[in-house]
XYZ file of C-alpha atoms in Angstrom:
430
model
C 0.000 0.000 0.000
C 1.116 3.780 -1.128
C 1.911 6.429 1.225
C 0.485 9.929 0.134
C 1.096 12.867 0.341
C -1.644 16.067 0.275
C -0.765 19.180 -0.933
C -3.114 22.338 -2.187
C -2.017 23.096 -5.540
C -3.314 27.068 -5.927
C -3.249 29.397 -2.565
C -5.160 27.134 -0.343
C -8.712 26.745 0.699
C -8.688 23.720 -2.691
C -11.165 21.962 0.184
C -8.111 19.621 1.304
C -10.292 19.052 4.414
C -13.234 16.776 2.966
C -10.592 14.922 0.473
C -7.995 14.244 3.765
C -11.447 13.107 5.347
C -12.325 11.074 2.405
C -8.553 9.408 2.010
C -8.752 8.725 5.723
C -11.111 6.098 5.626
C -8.424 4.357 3.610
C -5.130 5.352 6.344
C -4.175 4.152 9.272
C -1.745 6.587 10.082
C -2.887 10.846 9.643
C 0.188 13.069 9.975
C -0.063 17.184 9.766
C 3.851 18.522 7.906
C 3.875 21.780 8.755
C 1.830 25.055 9.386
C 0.253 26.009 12.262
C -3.331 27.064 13.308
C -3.729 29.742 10.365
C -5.289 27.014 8.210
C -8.749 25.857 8.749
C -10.330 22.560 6.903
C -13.990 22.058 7.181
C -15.260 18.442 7.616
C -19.335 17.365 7.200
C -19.894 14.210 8.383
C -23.158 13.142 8.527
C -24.555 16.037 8.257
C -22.345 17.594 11.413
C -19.903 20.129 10.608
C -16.331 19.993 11.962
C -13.404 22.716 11.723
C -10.158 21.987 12.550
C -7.140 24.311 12.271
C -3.947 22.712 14.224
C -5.168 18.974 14.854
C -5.048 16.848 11.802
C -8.811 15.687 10.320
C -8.325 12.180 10.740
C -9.780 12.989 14.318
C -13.323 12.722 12.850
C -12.710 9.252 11.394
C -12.645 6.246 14.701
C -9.633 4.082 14.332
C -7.239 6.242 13.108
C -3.806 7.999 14.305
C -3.786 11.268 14.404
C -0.088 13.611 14.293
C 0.758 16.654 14.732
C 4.662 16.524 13.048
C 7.418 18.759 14.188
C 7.266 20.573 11.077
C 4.231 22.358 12.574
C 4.279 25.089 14.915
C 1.906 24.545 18.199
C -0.084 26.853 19.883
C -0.737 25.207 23.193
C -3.875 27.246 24.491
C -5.199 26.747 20.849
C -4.569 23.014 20.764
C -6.490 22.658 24.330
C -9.103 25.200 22.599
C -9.437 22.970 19.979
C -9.604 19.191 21.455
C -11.983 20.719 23.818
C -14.511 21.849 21.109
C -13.978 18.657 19.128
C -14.822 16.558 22.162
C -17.536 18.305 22.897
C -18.747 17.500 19.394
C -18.709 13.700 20.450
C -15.467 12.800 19.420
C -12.474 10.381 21.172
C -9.417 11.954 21.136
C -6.996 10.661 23.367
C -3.581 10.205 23.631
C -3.963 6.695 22.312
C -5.334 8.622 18.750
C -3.574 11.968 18.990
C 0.430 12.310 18.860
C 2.834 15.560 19.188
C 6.189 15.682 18.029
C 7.997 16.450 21.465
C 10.151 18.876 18.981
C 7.483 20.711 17.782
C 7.990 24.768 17.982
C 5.801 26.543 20.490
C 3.570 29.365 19.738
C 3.305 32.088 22.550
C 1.265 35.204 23.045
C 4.289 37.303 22.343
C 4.611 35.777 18.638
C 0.889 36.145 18.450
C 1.391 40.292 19.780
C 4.635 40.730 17.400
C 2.596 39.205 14.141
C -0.115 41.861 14.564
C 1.775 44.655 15.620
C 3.619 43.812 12.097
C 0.826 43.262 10.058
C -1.416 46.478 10.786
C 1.439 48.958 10.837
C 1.158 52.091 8.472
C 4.526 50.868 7.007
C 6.397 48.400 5.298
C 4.933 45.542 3.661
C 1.417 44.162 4.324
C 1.373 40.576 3.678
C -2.023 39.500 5.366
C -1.189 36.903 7.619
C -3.597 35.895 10.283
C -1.765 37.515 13.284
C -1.567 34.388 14.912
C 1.914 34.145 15.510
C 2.986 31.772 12.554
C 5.487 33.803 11.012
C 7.193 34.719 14.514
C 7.269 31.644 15.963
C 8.852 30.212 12.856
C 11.910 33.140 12.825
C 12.584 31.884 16.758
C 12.859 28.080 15.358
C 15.403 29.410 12.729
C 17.234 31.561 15.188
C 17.555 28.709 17.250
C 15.935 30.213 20.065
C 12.375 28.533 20.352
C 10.677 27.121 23.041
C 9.530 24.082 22.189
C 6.831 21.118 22.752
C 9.771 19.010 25.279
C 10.492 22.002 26.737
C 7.425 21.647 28.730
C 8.520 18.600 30.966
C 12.225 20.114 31.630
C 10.678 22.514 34.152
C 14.214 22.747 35.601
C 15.892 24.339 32.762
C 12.583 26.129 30.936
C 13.100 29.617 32.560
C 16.612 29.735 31.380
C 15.316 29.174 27.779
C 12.448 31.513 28.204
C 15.410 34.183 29.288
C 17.482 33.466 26.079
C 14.100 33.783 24.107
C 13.381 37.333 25.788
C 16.793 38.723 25.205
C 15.688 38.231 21.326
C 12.245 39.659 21.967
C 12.493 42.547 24.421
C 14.721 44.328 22.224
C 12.318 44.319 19.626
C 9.826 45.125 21.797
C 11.669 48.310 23.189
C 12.350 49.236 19.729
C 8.740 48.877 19.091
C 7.044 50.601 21.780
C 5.673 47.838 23.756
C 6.068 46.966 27.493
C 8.902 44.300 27.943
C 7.840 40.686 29.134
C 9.179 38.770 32.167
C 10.392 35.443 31.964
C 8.221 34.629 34.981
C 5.259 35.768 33.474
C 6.020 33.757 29.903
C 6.912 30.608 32.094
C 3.059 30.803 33.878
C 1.634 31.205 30.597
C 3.309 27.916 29.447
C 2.315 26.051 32.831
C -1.066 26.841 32.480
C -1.418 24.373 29.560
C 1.464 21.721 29.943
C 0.110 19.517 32.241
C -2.703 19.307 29.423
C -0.589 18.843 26.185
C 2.653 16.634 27.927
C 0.613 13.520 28.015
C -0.278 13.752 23.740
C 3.799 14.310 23.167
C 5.747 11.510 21.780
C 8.816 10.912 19.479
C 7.033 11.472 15.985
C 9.635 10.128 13.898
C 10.018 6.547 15.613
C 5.917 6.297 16.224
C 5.763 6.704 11.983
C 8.359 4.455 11.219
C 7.164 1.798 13.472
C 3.953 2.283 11.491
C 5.615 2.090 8.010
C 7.540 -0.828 8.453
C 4.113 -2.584 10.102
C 2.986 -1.437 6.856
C 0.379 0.656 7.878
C -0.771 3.336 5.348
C 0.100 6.898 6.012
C -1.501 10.311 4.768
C 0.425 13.638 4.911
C -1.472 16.339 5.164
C -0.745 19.490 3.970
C -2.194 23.129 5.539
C -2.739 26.383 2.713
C -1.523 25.816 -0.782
C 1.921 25.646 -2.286
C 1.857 28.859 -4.141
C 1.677 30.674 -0.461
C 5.303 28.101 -0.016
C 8.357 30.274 1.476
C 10.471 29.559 -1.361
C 8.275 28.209 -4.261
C 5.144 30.825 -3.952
C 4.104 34.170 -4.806
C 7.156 35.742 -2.185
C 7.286 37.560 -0.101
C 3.132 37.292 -0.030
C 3.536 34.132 1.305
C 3.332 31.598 4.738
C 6.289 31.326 6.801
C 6.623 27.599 5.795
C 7.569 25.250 3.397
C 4.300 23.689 1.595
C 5.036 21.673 -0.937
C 5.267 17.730 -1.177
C 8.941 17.445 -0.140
C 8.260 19.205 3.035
C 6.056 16.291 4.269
C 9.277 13.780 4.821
C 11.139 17.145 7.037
C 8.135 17.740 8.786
C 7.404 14.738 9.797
C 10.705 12.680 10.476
C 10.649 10.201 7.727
C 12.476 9.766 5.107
C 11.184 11.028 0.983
C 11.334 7.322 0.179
C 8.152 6.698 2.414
C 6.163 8.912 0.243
C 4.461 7.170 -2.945
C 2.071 9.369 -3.935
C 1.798 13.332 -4.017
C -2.277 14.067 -4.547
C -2.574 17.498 -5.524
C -6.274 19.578 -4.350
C -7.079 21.915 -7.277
C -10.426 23.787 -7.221
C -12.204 24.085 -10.111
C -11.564 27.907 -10.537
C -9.061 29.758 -8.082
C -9.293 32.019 -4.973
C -6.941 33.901 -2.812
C -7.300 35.056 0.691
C -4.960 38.222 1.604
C -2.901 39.974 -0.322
C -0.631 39.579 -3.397
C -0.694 38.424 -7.113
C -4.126 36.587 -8.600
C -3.293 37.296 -12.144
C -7.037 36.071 -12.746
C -9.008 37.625 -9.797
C -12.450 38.657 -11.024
C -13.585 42.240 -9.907
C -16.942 41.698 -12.017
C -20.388 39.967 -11.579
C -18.918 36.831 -11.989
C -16.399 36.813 -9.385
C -19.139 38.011 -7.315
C -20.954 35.027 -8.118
C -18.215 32.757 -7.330
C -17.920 34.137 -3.965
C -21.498 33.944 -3.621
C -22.176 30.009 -5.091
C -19.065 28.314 -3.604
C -19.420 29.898 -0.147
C -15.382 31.636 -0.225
C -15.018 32.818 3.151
C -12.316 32.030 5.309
C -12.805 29.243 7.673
C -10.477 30.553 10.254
C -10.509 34.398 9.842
C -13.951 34.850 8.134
C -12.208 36.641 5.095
C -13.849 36.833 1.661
C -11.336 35.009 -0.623
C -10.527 36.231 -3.425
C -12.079 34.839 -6.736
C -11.471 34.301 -10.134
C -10.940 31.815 -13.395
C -9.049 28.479 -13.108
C -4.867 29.436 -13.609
C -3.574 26.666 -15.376
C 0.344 27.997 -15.424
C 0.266 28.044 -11.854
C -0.740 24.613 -11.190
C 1.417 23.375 -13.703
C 4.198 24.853 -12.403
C 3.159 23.185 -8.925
C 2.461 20.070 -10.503
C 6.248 19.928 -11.096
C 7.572 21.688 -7.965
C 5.836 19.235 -5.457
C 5.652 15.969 -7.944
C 2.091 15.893 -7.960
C 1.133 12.940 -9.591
C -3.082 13.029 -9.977
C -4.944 16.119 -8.344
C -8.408 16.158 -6.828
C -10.386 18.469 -8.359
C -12.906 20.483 -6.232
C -16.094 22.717 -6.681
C -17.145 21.640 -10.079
C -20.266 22.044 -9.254
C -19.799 25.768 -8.054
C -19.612 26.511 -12.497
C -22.802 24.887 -13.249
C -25.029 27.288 -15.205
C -22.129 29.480 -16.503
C -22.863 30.272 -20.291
C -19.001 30.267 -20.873
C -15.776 29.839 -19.056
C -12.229 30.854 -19.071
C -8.963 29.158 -18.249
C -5.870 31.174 -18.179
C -3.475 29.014 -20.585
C -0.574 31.486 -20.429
C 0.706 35.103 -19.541
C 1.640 37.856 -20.689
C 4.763 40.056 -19.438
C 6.029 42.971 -21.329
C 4.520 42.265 -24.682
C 5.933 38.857 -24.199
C 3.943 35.478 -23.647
C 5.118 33.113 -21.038
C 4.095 30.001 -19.960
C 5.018 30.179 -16.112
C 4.912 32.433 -13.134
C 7.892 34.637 -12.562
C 9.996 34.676 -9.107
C 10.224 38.364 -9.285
C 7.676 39.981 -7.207
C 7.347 43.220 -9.752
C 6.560 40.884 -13.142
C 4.304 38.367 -11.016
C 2.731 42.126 -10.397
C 2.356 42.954 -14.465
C 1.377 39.089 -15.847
C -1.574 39.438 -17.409
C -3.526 36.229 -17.987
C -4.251 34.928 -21.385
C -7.489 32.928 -21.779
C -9.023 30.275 -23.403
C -12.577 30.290 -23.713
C -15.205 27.357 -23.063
C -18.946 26.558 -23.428
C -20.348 26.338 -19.994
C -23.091 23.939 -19.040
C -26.255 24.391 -17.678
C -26.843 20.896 -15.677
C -25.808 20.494 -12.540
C -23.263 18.660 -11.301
C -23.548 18.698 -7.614
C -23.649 15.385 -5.913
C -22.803 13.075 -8.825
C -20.956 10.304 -8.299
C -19.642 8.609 -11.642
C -18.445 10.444 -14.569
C -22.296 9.363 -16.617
C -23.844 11.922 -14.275
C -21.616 14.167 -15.202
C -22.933 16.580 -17.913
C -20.755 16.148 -21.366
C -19.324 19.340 -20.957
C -18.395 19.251 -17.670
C -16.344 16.335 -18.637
C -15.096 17.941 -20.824
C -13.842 21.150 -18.904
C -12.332 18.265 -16.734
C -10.009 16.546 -19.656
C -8.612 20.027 -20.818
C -7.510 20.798 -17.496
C -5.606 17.879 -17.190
C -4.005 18.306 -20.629
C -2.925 21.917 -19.559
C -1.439 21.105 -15.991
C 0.079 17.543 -17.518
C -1.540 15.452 -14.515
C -4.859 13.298 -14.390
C -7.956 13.951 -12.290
C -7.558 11.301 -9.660
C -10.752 12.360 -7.936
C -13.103 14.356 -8.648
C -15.203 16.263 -5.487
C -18.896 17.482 -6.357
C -20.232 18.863 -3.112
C -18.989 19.172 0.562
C -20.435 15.523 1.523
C -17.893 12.703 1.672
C -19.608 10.192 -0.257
C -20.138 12.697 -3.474
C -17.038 12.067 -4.542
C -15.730 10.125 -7.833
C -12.748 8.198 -7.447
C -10.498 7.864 -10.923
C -7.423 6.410 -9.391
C -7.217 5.446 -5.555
C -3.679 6.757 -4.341
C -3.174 3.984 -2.336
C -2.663 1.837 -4.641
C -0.303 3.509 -6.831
């Protein structure tokens, strides 16, 4: 059985929740790379809506392992937030079901304070992060000053670590304005939650390899969409992590040859939440209409996303970057009754046409999209499950994508529910 790995293929919000959710029934074994709690996935199950942000969605699904890898940075009063919520929604979690990498980066209120104070000042660069401390706590792991998930049971040697942290942080707060912290105070902000989150840590890396070499099957989940990646995206309007498929192995503690299978989430058009470059963002009636028909508001922050026509240069040029080897295509059904639709097969940069999206943030600024136009359909598609309920030209939107972004639909997603889902080619058994 395949390993597999899911990535978003566009800026997030593909609907990676419901097709993790759908794959899970097939794992054993559901691991979370990187990201923290900035990324929400939606799960209906039965009819009950879940939304989880930090802990990975195989927690709806009994009988499965849940992990949060090291790769991922931890807020601990969100993670209690969180499993409190879900349990009250009737699920087990336990630490039977629910592992943390024990060196995992911790995300404090001081990251959380520093991200905003960032992020709404009149200068510099706005980026539109979610101000919860992503970015921050990330610079901290780099700097090789974070506190992090093991931290919590050295209680002996924690305030010395919180001291080394502050040195970093009160100058930058003093240069900023704000009050400076003390390491007593950070220290009682971290013991309020420990005792809570200690008994869920665990060495991530030997828990998944004892479950690969059992031969259990293991699903990598990925949080926002490779084109927000720190190196491969639309920089510096980007997350603080690395997204695509490669990360999943250094995020998790296994090695690249566990991973069989990249699955790539692609929604049927594209959307953007914050800012930066969306070479085919919509400012008419239809993008309007978008919004409106496929529900694009931010799980997490409430945002309106961002809409507009599918980009097929960017998710080719993702298809290569992360190895994506079938995608799951999303909100189909979200076209139905267009009279005509447009795919972006190309740009345009300085009277030139190019076929991929520039790393210079200026010309990803001036790309222009050019477009291929397609008859629309006015069936629905919502809630089929095999390609004959599919109306012909839906089908046939489908098969030009795939020739444009050189991969095959693996599955194809036709409403929120689980079960309305068409399955092509089951990744676990590449």
């Amino acid at each position: 059985m395949a390993n597999v790995v899911v990535v978003g293929s566009q800026w997030g919000d593909e609907g990676k929740g419901k097709i993790v959710d759908w794959l899970s029934q097939r794992a054993d074994v559901v691991v979370r790379f990187q990201g923290g709690h900035n990324a929400g996935h939606t799960l209906v199950v039965d009819g009950v809506s879940y939304k989880t942000a930090l802990i990975p969605s195989g927690v709806v699904r009994g009988g499965k392992l849940s992990v949060i890898g090291n790769g991922v940075v931890v807020d601990p009063h969100h993670f209690v937030e969180e499993l409190a919520k879900l349990r009250g929604q009737g699920l087990d979690i336990s630490p039977e079901n629910l592992k943390i990498a024990d060196n995992a980066t911790l995300i404090l209120a001081l990251h959380r304070e520093l991200d905003a104070l960032r992020e709404n000042s009149n200068s510099g660069l706005k980026i539109g992060t979610t101000k919860r401390g992503i970015g921050p706590a990330y610079e901290d792991r780099v700097g090789r000053r974070a506190i992090r998930v093991i931290d919590l049971a050295e209680k002996d040697t924690l305030k010395d670590k919180i001291e080394r942290l502050l040195s970093h942080h009160n100058a930058l707060r003093r240069g900023m304005g704000m009050a400076e912290l003390t390491v007593e105070a950070i220290y009682e902000e971290l013991m309020e939650v420990a005792d809570q989150i200690l008994p869920y840590v665990d060495k991530v890396w030997e828990v998944l390899d004892r479950a690969r070499r059992s031969g259990n099957r293991i699903l990598f989940e990925g949080a926002q969409g490779a084109l927000l990646d720190n190196d491969h995206g639309t920089y510096p309007f980007v997350t603080s992590s690395n997204v695509v498929a490669g990360q999943a192995a250094a995020g998790s503690g296994l090695g690249p040859n566990a991973i069989d299978f990249v699955l790539g989430i692609t929604k049927a058009y594209t959307t953007r939440v914050g800012e930066g470059p969306f070479p085919t963002e919509l400012f008419d009636e239809i993008g309007d209409y978008l919004g409106k028909i496929g529900n694009e508001w931010g799980v997490n922050t409430g945002r309106k996303r961002r809409c507009g026509w599918f980009d097929a240069v960017i998710v080719r040029q993702m298809v290569k970057v992360c190895g994506i080897k079938g995608i799951a295509l999303t909100k189909l059904d979200v076209l139905d009754g267009l009279e005509e639709i447009k795919i972006c097969v190309g740009y345009e940069l300085d009277g030139q046409t190019i076929d991929f999206l520039p790393a210079s943030m200026g010309a990803q600024a001036r790309v222009t999209p050019v477009y291929e136009t397609m008859e629309g359909w006015s069936e629905t598609t919502a809630g089929a499950r095999s390609w004959s309920e599919l109306p012909a030209q839906a089908v046939k939107y489908v098969r030009h994508i795939e020739e444009l972004i050189g991969a095959p639909v693996s599955l194809l997603s036709t409403s929120p529910e689980r079960e309305d889902t068409i399955m092509v080619h089951d990744p676990f058994q590449d």
